[in-house]
Amino acid sequence: MTILLANVVTGLVALIHVYILVLEMFLWTTPKGRKAFGLTPEFAQASKVLAANQGLYNGFLAAGLIWGLLLGASGLPVKLFFLGCVLVAGLYGAATASRKILFIQALPAAVGLLLFGLGSTLAG
């Protein structure tokens, strides 16, 4: 049951990163994108290329998590690796950009890692 919950959390983390990809790559200069990141129209326009690059990296995180989920039980190392990447990125983002990244990105990844660890302990 714990592993199932860990996989659900992993799926949610992947969906969050797909959403971030869309915001950063396609909606950055729109009212919705500017509101999500608290940007002025001028700053959004000036940083559009950088945001698209950042969005692509978030897409890679999502792809890795989805890949791990598609591998089933044998995908555990892949899921752990990409959840770890998300956790580190979230901690760095919270320390350097915005504290809310801690709750949007780092905390869900940490919960997923904790659940996988708990599930492995209970199974072993």
Coordinates of N, CA and C in Angstrom, one line a residue:
M1 N 0.8 -1.2 0.0 CA 0.0 0.0 0.0 C 0.9 1.3 0.0
T2 N 2.0 1.2 0.8 CA 2.9 2.4 0.8 C 3.5 2.6 -0.5
I3 N 3.9 1.6 -1.2 CA 4.5 1.7 -2.5 C 3.5 2.3 -3.5
L4 N 2.3 1.9 -3.4 CA 1.2 2.5 -4.3 C 1.1 4.0 -4.0
L5 N 1.1 4.3 -2.8 CA 1.0 5.8 -2.4 C 2.2 6.5 -2.9
A6 N 3.4 5.9 -2.8 CA 4.6 6.5 -3.3 C 4.6 6.8 -4.8
N7 N 4.0 5.8 -5.5 CA 3.9 5.9 -6.9 C 2.9 7.0 -7.3
V8 N 1.8 7.2 -6.5 CA 0.8 8.2 -6.8 C 1.5 9.6 -6.5
V9 N 2.3 9.7 -5.5 CA 3.0 11.0 -5.2 C 4.0 11.3 -6.3
T10 N 4.7 10.2 -6.8 CA 5.6 10.4 -7.9 C 4.9 10.9 -9.1
G11 N 3.7 10.3 -9.4 CA 2.9 10.8 -10.5 C 2.5 12.2 -10.4
L12 N 2.1 12.6 -9.2 CA 1.8 14.0 -8.9 C 3.0 15.0 -9.1
V13 N 4.1 14.5 -8.6 CA 5.4 15.3 -8.8 C 5.6 15.5 -10.3
A14 N 5.5 14.4 -11.1 CA 5.6 14.5 -12.5 C 4.7 15.5 -13.2
L15 N 3.4 15.4 -12.8 CA 2.4 16.3 -13.3 C 2.7 17.8 -12.9
I16 N 3.2 18.0 -11.7 CA 3.6 19.4 -11.3 C 4.7 19.9 -12.3
H17 N 5.6 19.0 -12.6 CA 6.7 19.5 -13.5 C 6.3 19.6 -15.0
V18 N 5.3 18.9 -15.4 CA 4.7 19.1 -16.7 C 4.0 20.5 -16.7
Y19 N 3.3 20.8 -15.7 CA 2.7 22.1 -15.6 C 3.7 23.2 -15.5
I20 N 4.8 23.1 -14.8 CA 5.8 24.1 -14.8 C 6.4 24.2 -16.1
L21 N 6.6 23.1 -16.8 CA 7.1 23.2 -18.2 C 6.2 24.1 -19.1
V22 N 4.9 23.8 -19.0 CA 4.0 24.6 -19.8 C 4.0 26.1 -19.4
L23 N 4.1 26.4 -18.1 CA 4.1 27.8 -17.7 C 5.4 28.4 -18.2
E24 N 6.5 27.8 -18.1 CA 7.8 28.4 -18.4 C 8.1 28.4 -19.9
M25 N 7.7 27.4 -20.6 CA 8.0 27.4 -22.1 C 6.9 28.1 -22.9
F26 N 5.7 28.0 -22.5 CA 4.6 28.5 -23.4 C 3.8 29.7 -22.9
L27 N 3.7 29.8 -21.5 CA 2.9 30.8 -20.9 C 3.6 31.9 -20.2
W28 N 4.9 31.9 -20.3 CA 5.8 32.8 -19.5 C 5.4 34.3 -19.7
T29 N 5.1 34.7 -20.9 CA 4.8 36.2 -21.1 C 3.3 36.5 -21.1
T30 N 2.4 35.4 -20.8 CA 1.0 35.7 -20.8 C 0.6 36.1 -19.3
P31 N -0.6 36.7 -19.2 CA -1.0 37.1 -17.8 C -0.9 35.9 -16.8
K32 N -1.3 34.7 -17.3 CA -1.3 33.5 -16.3 C 0.2 33.2 -15.9
G33 N 1.1 33.2 -16.9 CA 2.5 32.9 -16.6 C 3.1 34.0 -15.7
R34 N 2.8 35.3 -16.0 CA 3.4 36.4 -15.3 C 2.9 36.3 -13.8
K35 N 1.6 36.0 -13.7 CA 1.0 36.0 -12.3 C 1.6 34.8 -11.5
A36 N 1.8 33.7 -12.1 CA 2.4 32.5 -11.4 C 3.7 32.8 -10.9
F37 N 4.5 33.6 -11.6 CA 5.9 33.9 -11.2 C 6.1 35.3 -10.7
G38 N 5.0 36.1 -10.6 CA 5.1 37.5 -10.1 C 6.0 38.4 -11.0
L39 N 5.8 38.3 -12.3 CA 6.7 39.0 -13.3 C 6.0 40.2 -13.9
T40 N 6.8 41.2 -14.2 CA 6.3 42.4 -15.0 C 6.3 41.9 -16.4
P41 N 5.5 42.6 -17.3 CA 5.5 42.2 -18.7 C 6.9 42.4 -19.3
E42 N 7.6 43.4 -18.9 CA 9.0 43.7 -19.4 C 10.0 42.6 -19.0
F43 N 10.0 42.2 -17.8 CA 10.9 41.2 -17.3 C 10.5 39.9 -18.0
A44 N 9.3 39.6 -18.1 CA 8.9 38.3 -18.7 C 9.4 38.3 -20.2
Q45 N 9.2 39.3 -20.9 CA 9.7 39.4 -22.3 C 11.2 39.2 -22.3
A46 N 11.9 39.9 -21.5 CA 13.4 39.9 -21.5 C 13.9 38.5 -21.1
S47 N 13.2 37.8 -20.3 CA 13.7 36.5 -19.8 C 13.1 35.3 -20.4
K48 N 12.3 35.5 -21.5 CA 11.5 34.5 -22.1 C 12.4 33.3 -22.6
V49 N 13.5 33.5 -23.2 CA 14.4 32.4 -23.6 C 14.9 31.6 -22.5
L50 N 15.4 32.3 -21.4 CA 15.9 31.6 -20.2 C 14.8 30.8 -19.6
A51 N 13.6 31.3 -19.5 CA 12.5 30.6 -18.9 C 12.2 29.3 -19.7
A52 N 12.2 29.4 -21.0 CA 11.9 28.2 -21.9 C 13.0 27.2 -21.7
N53 N 14.2 27.6 -21.5 CA 15.3 26.6 -21.2 C 15.0 25.9 -19.9
Q54 N 14.7 26.7 -18.9 CA 14.3 26.2 -17.5 C 13.1 25.2 -17.6
G55 N 12.2 25.6 -18.4 CA 11.0 24.7 -18.6 C 11.4 23.4 -19.2
L56 N 12.3 23.4 -20.1 CA 12.7 22.2 -20.7 C 13.4 21.2 -19.7
Y57 N 14.2 21.8 -18.8 CA 14.7 21.0 -17.7 C 13.7 20.4 -16.8
N58 N 12.6 21.2 -16.5 CA 11.5 20.6 -15.7 C 10.8 19.5 -16.5
G59 N 10.8 19.6 -17.8 CA 10.2 18.5 -18.6 C 11.0 17.3 -18.5
F60 N 12.3 17.4 -18.5 CA 13.2 16.2 -18.3 C 13.0 15.5 -17.0
L61 N 12.8 16.3 -15.9 CA 12.5 15.8 -14.6 C 11.2 15.0 -14.7
A62 N 10.1 15.6 -15.3 CA 8.9 14.9 -15.4 C 9.0 13.6 -16.3
A63 N 9.8 13.7 -17.3 CA 10.0 12.5 -18.2 C 10.7 11.4 -17.4
G64 N 11.6 11.7 -16.6 CA 12.3 10.7 -15.8 C 11.4 10.0 -14.8
L65 N 10.6 10.8 -14.2 CA 9.6 10.2 -13.2 C 8.6 9.3 -13.9
I66 N 8.1 9.8 -15.1 CA 7.1 9.0 -15.8 C 7.8 7.7 -16.3
W67 N 9.0 7.8 -16.8 CA 9.8 6.6 -17.2 C 9.9 5.6 -16.0
G68 N 10.3 6.1 -14.9 CA 10.4 5.2 -13.7 C 9.0 4.6 -13.4
L69 N 7.9 5.3 -13.5 CA 6.6 4.7 -13.2 C 6.3 3.7 -14.2
L70 N 6.6 3.9 -15.5 CA 6.3 2.9 -16.6 C 7.1 1.7 -16.4
L71 N 8.2 1.7 -15.8 CA 9.0 0.5 -15.6 C 8.5 -0.4 -14.5
G72 N 7.5 0.1 -13.7 CA 6.9 -0.7 -12.6 C 7.9 -0.8 -11.5
A73 N 7.9 -2.0 -10.9 CA 8.8 -2.3 -9.7 C 10.3 -2.1 -10.1
S74 N 10.6 -2.5 -11.3 CA 12.1 -2.4 -11.7 C 12.5 -0.9 -11.9
G75 N 11.5 0.0 -11.9 CA 11.8 1.4 -12.0 C 12.1 2.2 -10.7
L76 N 12.2 1.4 -9.6 CA 12.5 2.1 -8.3 C 13.7 3.0 -8.4
P77 N 14.9 2.4 -8.9 CA 16.1 3.3 -8.9 C 15.9 4.6 -9.7
V78 N 15.2 4.5 -10.8 CA 14.9 5.6 -11.7 C 14.1 6.6 -10.9
K79 N 13.0 6.2 -10.3 CA 12.1 7.1 -9.5 C 12.9 7.7 -8.4
L80 N 13.7 7.0 -7.7 CA 14.5 7.6 -6.6 C 15.5 8.6 -7.1
F81 N 16.1 8.3 -8.2 CA 17.1 9.3 -8.8 C 16.4 10.6 -9.1
F82 N 15.3 10.5 -9.9 CA 14.6 11.7 -10.3 C 13.9 12.4 -9.2
L83 N 13.4 11.7 -8.2 CA 12.8 12.4 -7.0 C 13.9 13.1 -6.3
G84 N 15.1 12.5 -6.2 CA 16.2 13.2 -5.6 C 16.7 14.4 -6.3
C85 N 16.6 14.4 -7.7 CA 17.0 15.5 -8.5 C 15.9 16.7 -8.2
V86 N 14.7 16.3 -8.2 CA 13.6 17.3 -7.9 C 13.8 17.9 -6.5
L87 N 14.1 17.1 -5.5 CA 14.4 17.6 -4.2 C 15.5 18.6 -4.1
V88 N 16.6 18.2 -4.7 CA 17.8 19.1 -4.8 C 17.4 20.4 -5.5
A89 N 16.8 20.3 -6.7 CA 16.4 21.5 -7.4 C 15.4 22.4 -6.6
G90 N 14.5 21.7 -5.9 CA 13.6 22.5 -5.0 C 14.2 23.2 -3.9
L91 N 15.2 22.5 -3.2 CA 15.9 23.1 -2.1 C 16.7 24.3 -2.6
Y92 N 17.4 24.1 -3.8 CA 18.2 25.2 -4.3 C 17.3 26.4 -4.8
G93 N 16.2 26.1 -5.4 CA 15.2 27.1 -5.8 C 14.7 27.9 -4.6
A94 N 14.4 27.2 -3.6 CA 13.8 27.8 -2.4 C 14.9 28.7 -1.7
A95 N 16.1 28.3 -1.8 CA 17.2 29.1 -1.1 C 17.6 30.3 -2.0
T96 N 17.4 30.2 -3.3 CA 17.9 31.3 -4.2 C 16.8 32.1 -4.9
A97 N 15.6 31.5 -5.0 CA 14.6 32.2 -5.8 C 13.4 32.6 -5.0
S98 N 12.7 31.6 -4.5 CA 11.4 31.8 -3.8 C 11.2 30.6 -2.8
R99 N 10.8 31.0 -1.6 CA 10.5 30.0 -0.6 C 9.4 29.1 -1.0
K100 N 8.4 29.6 -1.8 CA 7.3 28.7 -2.2 C 7.7 27.5 -3.0
I101 N 8.9 27.5 -3.6 CA 9.4 26.4 -4.3 C 9.6 25.2 -3.4
L102 N 9.9 25.5 -2.1 CA 10.1 24.5 -1.1 C 8.9 23.6 -1.0
F103 N 7.7 24.3 -1.0 CA 6.5 23.6 -0.8 C 5.9 23.0 -2.1
I104 N 6.2 23.6 -3.2 CA 5.6 23.2 -4.5 C 6.5 22.0 -5.1
Q105 N 7.8 22.1 -4.9 CA 8.7 21.2 -5.5 C 9.4 20.2 -4.6
A106 N 10.1 20.8 -3.6 CA 10.9 20.0 -2.7 C 10.1 19.1 -1.8
L107 N 9.1 19.6 -1.1 CA 8.3 18.8 -0.2 C 7.6 17.6 -0.8
P108 N 6.9 17.8 -2.0 CA 6.3 16.6 -2.6 C 7.4 15.5 -2.9
A109 N 8.5 15.9 -3.4 CA 9.6 15.0 -3.8 C 10.1 14.3 -2.5
A110 N 10.2 15.0 -1.4 CA 10.7 14.4 -0.1 C 9.7 13.4 0.4
V111 N 8.4 13.7 0.2 CA 7.3 12.8 0.7 C 7.4 11.5 -0.2
G112 N 7.6 11.7 -1.5 CA 7.7 10.5 -2.3 C 8.9 9.6 -1.9
L113 N 10.1 10.2 -1.7 CA 11.2 9.5 -1.3 C 11.0 8.8 0.1
L114 N 10.4 9.5 1.0 CA 10.1 8.9 2.3 C 9.2 7.7 2.2
L115 N 8.1 7.9 1.4 CA 7.2 6.7 1.2 C 7.9 5.5 0.5
F116 N 8.7 5.8 -0.4 CA 9.5 4.6 -1.0 C 10.4 4.0 0.0
G117 N 11.0 4.8 0.8 CA 11.9 4.3 1.9 C 11.1 3.5 2.9
L118 N 9.9 4.0 3.3 CA 9.1 3.3 4.2 C 8.5 2.0 3.6
G119 N 8.1 2.1 2.4 CA 7.6 0.9 1.7 C 8.7 -0.2 1.6
S120 N 9.9 0.2 1.3 CA 11.0 -0.8 1.2 C 11.3 -1.4 2.5
T121 N 11.2 -0.6 3.6 CA 11.5 -1.1 4.9 C 10.4 -2.1 5.3
L122 N 9.1 -1.7 5.1 CA 8.0 -2.6 5.4 C 8.1 -3.9 4.6
A123 N 8.5 -3.8 3.4 CA 8.5 -5.0 2.5 C 9.7 -5.9 2.8
G124 N 10.8 -5.3 3.4 CA 12.0 -6.1 3.6 C 12.0 -6.6 5.0

